[in-house]
């Protein structure tokens, strides 16, 4: 809902429905020509109090949709399926209402974002929801919106599908100006981890060492290292206290999988990551950009470190759910350096899970990457090659004909990702930006409330899904909520395939489409949100019928 454009709505989908354990959302758009005050005078703006009346009031959460600056909405030469391509103010950040009060402004459209968070134990049925707009002083009704939520009997399964949105511990310490791993930093981190887990992000990037990601060669990011290292003439010793605390905190918030930060530098594994440690009583850089990735002291270090790490992961009961990286987004010209790095740790991490974001099939063909995480616009060779453990990712480069989470994209283009993941049997997904609050290559820090494009480098929305809010708590975005809906679609499709077979569900997915659903071949997906809404209703009804049939047979 843009401030300067009358929104379009559909009465057909005015009512919403949810499986138990699911969050469903809708928006309320509002504007005014003028606003009547208590003394009958009329002004160009005015305030109203929002009140929810419903038997399921406890499930309903109302937030305001805030416009944010978007100076770089799209790349040049993109396709036509964008809301807008011009710089301006874009609706994205979801803000708690202050004293349940909103402002009307004449000639401007605004919106409320309404979530219905249905508990798993909720009673099925149809429940009316009325949103009242009342004068803050007199209580006089200004307007109202009525809808209905249908809570269906089936329970949406817990998400087991691994999804990671890269979590940046350093960005939280930098933005909130708190010491790294201080009491306050831990509190803030737990707030952000909890918000991620609530919205279907069940894998967490774990900074065993400062992640060597999006950092200019020769430069450094703020040090965030969960493992304390000490060097003496007799060798290396390690303190895993903070890592243990991290794992326990993440498990407490609902994280299922752990993604260890990359063991070598980004784009080819030519150097070691930054590793700090005590040497002769002083905290100093032990390894970094000037350290060769393989064959020197860093290899000696890894041989000492990795067996100890595995022992800790085993004791914590998470080794089976822990994944390792070598180097992010290696290019074909870097196969040799990547291979050398992989081989240098192959014995120490034998039997562990490896995965990597990449676009070239050759890395998989040569057996260098067990679980390729392929860019969605390069997925065809991997699908044709029958990769059994195929993951996908998108970032700034996935801007033409594919799903992504840029602010300028319509929400159905973001949400279709869940159905695509189901159709092609994808085993997990990765996105690089849950809370990246730096410029490109981390040259400088940004204020994400003012700069949403990494300093003009990436389309707004690419780098983060949450904003840093007050009191160390994240504020969600529209895109965060839409991706949660995408994960809900995936979970419902997987559940239905358990009940009636994958092939029958695939027929349901393709029903009515002129061309089969794809990842990137134009038109890869239907250009209308009603496809997704209709599909979910069909899937929901089919789950209800199938589960009822199972109960009847039993």
Coordinates of N, CA, C and O in Angstrom, one line a residue, residues 247-339:
X247 N 24.8 -22.3 21.6 CA 24.0 -23.4 21.2 C 22.8 -23.6 22.2 O 21.7 -23.8 21.7
X248 N 23.0 -23.5 23.4 CA 21.9 -23.6 24.4 C 20.9 -22.5 24.2 O 19.7 -22.8 24.3
X249 N 21.4 -21.3 24.0 CA 20.5 -20.2 23.7 C 19.6 -20.4 22.5 O 18.4 -20.2 22.5
X250 N 20.3 -20.8 21.4 CA 19.6 -21.0 20.1 C 18.5 -22.2 20.3 O 17.4 -22.1 19.8
X251 N 18.9 -23.3 20.9 CA 18.0 -24.4 21.1 C 16.8 -23.9 21.9 O 15.7 -24.3 21.7
X252 N 17.1 -23.1 22.9 CA 16.0 -22.6 23.8 C 15.0 -21.8 23.0 O 13.8 -21.8 23.3
X253 N 15.4 -21.1 21.9 CA 14.6 -20.3 21.1 C 13.9 -21.1 19.9 O 13.2 -20.5 19.2
X254 N 14.3 -22.3 19.8 CA 13.7 -23.1 18.7 C 14.5 -23.4 17.5 O 14.0 -24.0 16.5
X255 N 15.8 -23.1 17.5 CA 16.7 -23.4 16.4 C 17.0 -24.9 16.4 O 17.3 -25.5 17.4
X256 N 16.9 -25.5 15.2 CA 17.1 -26.9 15.0 C 18.4 -27.3 14.4 O 19.0 -28.3 14.7
X257 N 19.0 -26.4 13.6 CA 20.2 -26.7 12.8 C 21.2 -25.6 13.1 O 20.9 -24.4 13.2
X258 N 22.5 -26.0 13.0 CA 23.6 -25.0 13.2 C 24.5 -25.0 12.0 O 24.9 -26.1 11.5
X259 N 24.8 -23.8 11.6 CA 25.6 -23.6 10.4 C 26.9 -22.9 10.8 O 26.9 -21.8 11.2
X260 N 28.0 -23.7 10.8 CA 29.3 -23.1 11.3 C 29.8 -22.2 10.3 O 29.8 -22.4 9.1
X261 N 30.3 -21.0 10.8 CA 30.9 -20.0 9.9 C 32.0 -20.6 9.0 O 32.7 -21.6 9.4
X262 N 32.2 -20.0 7.9 CA 33.1 -20.6 6.9 C 34.6 -20.7 7.4 O 35.1 -19.8 8.1
X263 N 35.2 -21.8 7.0 CA 36.5 -22.1 7.5 C 37.6 -21.4 6.7 O 38.8 -21.4 7.2
X264 N 37.2 -20.9 5.6 CA 38.2 -20.2 4.7 C 37.6 -18.9 4.1 O 36.4 -18.7 4.2
X265 N 38.4 -18.1 3.5 CA 37.9 -16.8 3.0 C 36.9 -17.0 1.9 O 36.9 -18.0 1.2
X266 N 36.1 -15.9 1.7 CA 35.0 -16.0 0.7 C 35.6 -15.9 -0.7 O 36.8 -15.5 -0.9
X267 N 34.9 -16.5 -1.7 CA 35.2 -16.4 -3.1 C 36.6 -17.1 -3.4 O 37.5 -16.6 -3.9
X268 N 36.7 -18.4 -3.0 CA 37.8 -19.2 -3.4 C 38.7 -19.8 -2.4 O 39.6 -20.5 -2.8
X269 N 38.5 -19.5 -1.2 CA 39.3 -20.2 -0.1 C 40.8 -20.0 -0.3 O 41.6 -20.9 -0.3
X270 N 41.2 -18.7 -0.5 CA 42.6 -18.5 -0.7 C 43.3 -18.1 0.6 O 44.6 -18.1 0.7
X271 N 42.6 -17.7 1.6 CA 43.2 -17.3 2.9 C 42.4 -17.8 4.1 O 41.3 -18.4 3.9
X272 N 43.0 -17.7 5.3 CA 42.3 -18.1 6.5 C 41.3 -17.0 6.9 O 41.5 -15.8 6.5
X273 N 40.3 -17.3 7.7 CA 39.4 -16.2 8.3 C 40.2 -15.5 9.4 O 41.3 -16.0 9.8
X274 N 39.7 -14.4 9.9 CA 40.3 -13.8 11.0 C 40.1 -14.6 12.3 O 38.9 -15.0 12.6
X275 N 41.2 -15.0 12.9 CA 41.1 -15.8 14.1 C 42.0 -15.1 15.2 O 43.2 -14.9 14.9
X276 N 41.3 -14.7 16.2 CA 42.0 -14.0 17.3 C 42.4 -15.0 18.4 O 41.8 -16.0 18.6
X277 N 43.5 -14.7 19.1 CA 43.9 -15.7 20.2 C 44.9 -15.0 21.1 O 45.5 -14.0 20.8
X278 N 45.1 -15.7 22.2 CA 46.1 -15.2 23.2 C 47.5 -15.8 22.8 O 47.6 -17.0 22.6
X279 N 48.4 -14.9 22.8 CA 49.8 -15.4 22.6 C 50.7 -14.5 23.5 O 50.7 -13.3 23.4
X280 N 51.4 -15.2 24.3 CA 52.3 -14.6 25.3 C 51.5 -13.5 26.1 O 52.0 -12.4 26.4
X281 N 50.3 -14.0 26.5 CA 49.4 -13.1 27.4 C 48.7 -12.0 26.7 O 47.9 -11.3 27.4
X282 N 48.8 -11.8 25.4 CA 48.1 -10.7 24.7 C 47.2 -11.3 23.6 O 47.5 -12.3 23.0
X283 N 46.1 -10.6 23.5 CA 45.1 -11.0 22.4 C 45.6 -10.4 21.1 O 45.7 -9.2 20.9
X284 N 45.9 -11.3 20.2 CA 46.4 -10.8 18.9 C 45.8 -11.6 17.7 O 45.2 -12.7 17.9
X285 N 45.9 -11.1 16.5 CA 45.4 -11.8 15.4 C 46.3 -13.0 15.1 O 47.5 -12.8 14.9
X286 N 45.8 -14.2 15.1 CA 46.6 -15.4 14.8 C 46.6 -15.7 13.3 O 47.7 -16.1 12.8
X287 N 45.5 -15.5 12.7 CA 45.4 -15.7 11.2 C 44.4 -14.7 10.6 O 43.7 -14.0 11.3
X288 N 44.6 -14.5 9.3 CA 43.7 -13.6 8.6 C 44.1 -13.5 7.1 O 44.6 -14.5 6.5
X289 N 43.9 -12.4 6.5 CA 44.1 -12.3 5.0 C 45.5 -12.7 4.6 O 45.7 -13.1 3.5
X290 N 46.5 -12.4 5.4 CA 47.8 -12.7 5.1 C 48.2 -14.2 5.3 O 49.4 -14.5 5.0
X291 N 47.3 -15.0 5.8 CA 47.6 -16.4 6.1 C 47.1 -17.3 4.9 O 45.9 -17.3 4.6
X292 N 48.0 -18.0 4.3 CA 47.6 -18.9 3.3 C 46.6 -19.9 3.8 O 46.7 -20.4 5.0
X293 N 45.6 -20.3 3.0 CA 44.5 -21.2 3.4 C 45.1 -22.6 3.8 O 44.5 -23.2 4.7
X294 N 46.0 -23.0 3.0 CA 46.4 -24.4 3.1 C 47.9 -24.6 3.2 O 48.7 -23.8 2.6
X295 N 48.4 -25.5 4.0 CA 49.8 -25.9 3.9 C 50.7 -25.3 5.0 O 51.9 -25.6 5.1
X296 N 50.1 -24.3 5.7 CA 51.0 -23.6 6.7 C 50.4 -23.8 8.1 O 49.8 -24.8 8.4
X297 N 50.6 -22.8 8.9 CA 50.2 -22.9 10.3 C 48.7 -23.0 10.5 O 48.3 -23.6 11.5
X298 N 48.0 -22.4 9.6 CA 46.5 -22.5 9.7 C 46.0 -24.0 9.6 O 45.1 -24.4 10.3
X299 N 46.7 -24.7 8.7 CA 46.3 -26.1 8.6 C 46.6 -26.9 9.9 O 45.9 -27.7 10.4
X300 N 47.8 -26.5 10.5 CA 48.1 -27.1 11.8 C 47.1 -26.8 12.9 O 46.6 -27.6 13.7
X301 N 46.7 -25.5 12.8 CA 45.6 -25.1 13.8 C 44.3 -25.8 13.6 O 43.7 -26.3 14.6
X302 N 43.9 -26.0 12.4 CA 42.6 -26.7 12.1 C 42.7 -28.2 12.6 O 41.7 -28.7 13.1
X303 N 43.8 -28.8 12.4 CA 44.0 -30.2 12.8 C 43.8 -30.3 14.3 O 43.4 -31.3 14.9
X304 N 44.3 -29.2 15.0 CA 44.1 -29.2 16.5 C 42.7 -28.9 16.9 O 42.1 -29.4 17.9
X305 N 42.1 -27.9 16.2 CA 40.8 -27.4 16.6 C 39.6 -28.3 16.2 O 38.7 -28.5 17.1
X306 N 39.5 -28.8 15.0 CA 38.3 -29.4 14.5 C 37.9 -30.7 15.3 O 36.7 -30.9 15.7
X307 N 38.9 -31.5 15.7 CA 38.5 -32.7 16.6 C 37.9 -32.2 17.9 O 36.9 -32.8 18.4
X308 N 38.4 -31.2 18.5 CA 37.9 -30.6 19.8 C 36.5 -30.1 19.6 O 35.6 -30.3 20.4
X309 N 36.3 -29.4 18.4 CA 35.0 -28.8 18.1 C 34.0 -29.9 18.0 O 32.9 -29.9 18.5
X310 N 34.3 -31.0 17.3 CA 33.3 -32.1 17.1 C 33.0 -32.7 18.4 O 31.8 -33.1 18.6
X311 N 33.9 -32.8 19.3 CA 33.7 -33.4 20.6 C 32.6 -32.6 21.3 O 31.7 -33.1 21.9
X312 N 32.8 -31.3 21.3 CA 31.8 -30.4 22.0 C 30.4 -30.5 21.3 O 29.4 -30.6 22.0
X313 N 30.4 -30.5 20.0 CA 29.1 -30.6 19.3 C 28.4 -32.0 19.6 O 27.2 -32.0 19.8
X314 N 29.2 -33.0 19.7 CA 28.6 -34.3 20.1 C 28.1 -34.3 21.5 O 27.0 -34.8 21.8
X315 N 28.8 -33.7 22.4 CA 28.3 -33.6 23.8 C 27.1 -32.7 23.9 O 26.2 -33.0 24.8
X316 N 26.9 -31.7 23.1 CA 25.7 -30.9 23.0 C 24.6 -31.5 22.3 O 23.4 -31.0 22.3
X317 N 24.9 -32.6 21.6 CA 23.8 -33.4 20.9 C 23.4 -32.7 19.6 O 22.3 -32.9 19.2
X318 N 24.3 -31.9 19.0 CA 23.9 -31.2 17.8 C 24.8 -31.5 16.6 O 24.6 -30.9 15.5
X319 N 25.7 -32.4 16.7 CA 26.6 -32.7 15.6 C 25.9 -33.1 14.3 O 26.2 -32.7 13.2
X320 N 24.8 -34.0 14.5 CA 24.1 -34.5 13.4 C 23.3 -33.4 12.7 O 23.0 -33.5 11.5
X321 N 23.0 -32.3 13.4 CA 22.3 -31.2 12.8 C 23.2 -30.0 12.5 O 22.7 -28.8 12.4
X322 N 24.5 -30.2 12.4 CA 25.5 -29.1 12.2 C 26.0 -29.3 10.8 O 26.4 -30.4 10.3
X323 N 26.1 -28.1 10.1 CA 26.6 -28.1 8.7 C 27.9 -27.2 8.6 O 28.0 -26.2 9.3
X324 N 28.8 -27.6 7.8 CA 30.1 -26.9 7.6 C 30.2 -26.3 6.2 O 29.7 -26.8 5.2
X325 N 30.9 -25.1 6.2 CA 31.2 -24.4 4.9 C 32.7 -24.5 4.7 O 33.5 -24.4 5.7
X326 N 33.2 -24.5 3.5 CA 34.6 -24.2 3.1 C 34.7 -22.7 2.8 O 35.4 -22.0 3.5
X327 N 34.1 -22.3 1.6 CA 34.3 -20.9 1.2 C 33.0 -20.6 0.4 O 32.5 -21.3 -0.4
X328 N 32.5 -19.4 0.6 CA 31.2 -18.9 0.0 C 31.4 -18.5 -1.5 O 32.4 -17.8 -1.8
X329 N 30.5 -19.0 -2.3 CA 30.4 -18.6 -3.7 C 31.8 -18.7 -4.5 O 32.2 -17.8 -5.1
X330 N 32.4 -19.9 -4.5 CA 33.6 -20.1 -5.3 C 33.3 -20.0 -6.8 O 32.2 -20.5 -7.2
X331 N 34.2 -19.5 -7.6 CA 34.1 -19.5 -9.0 C 34.8 -20.6 -9.7 O 35.7 -21.3 -9.1
X332 N 34.5 -20.9 -10.9 CA 35.2 -22.1 -11.6 C 36.7 -21.9 -11.6 O 37.4 -22.9 -11.5
X333 N 37.2 -20.7 -11.7 CA 38.6 -20.5 -11.7 C 39.3 -20.9 -10.4 O 40.5 -20.9 -10.3
X334 N 38.5 -21.0 -9.3 CA 39.0 -21.3 -8.0 C 38.8 -22.7 -7.5 O 38.9 -23.0 -6.4
X335 N 38.6 -23.6 -8.5 CA 38.3 -25.0 -8.1 C 39.5 -25.6 -7.4 O 39.4 -26.3 -6.4
X336 N 40.7 -25.3 -7.9 CA 41.9 -25.9 -7.3 C 42.1 -25.4 -5.8 O 42.4 -26.2 -5.0
X337 N 41.9 -24.1 -5.6 CA 42.1 -23.6 -4.2 C 41.0 -24.2 -3.3 O 41.3 -24.5 -2.1
X338 N 39.8 -24.3 -3.9 CA 38.7 -24.9 -3.1 C 39.0 -26.3 -2.7 O 38.8 -26.8 -1.6
X339 N 39.4 -27.1 -3.8 CA 39.7 -28.5 -3.5 C 40.8 -28.7 -2.4 O 40.7 -29.5 -1.6

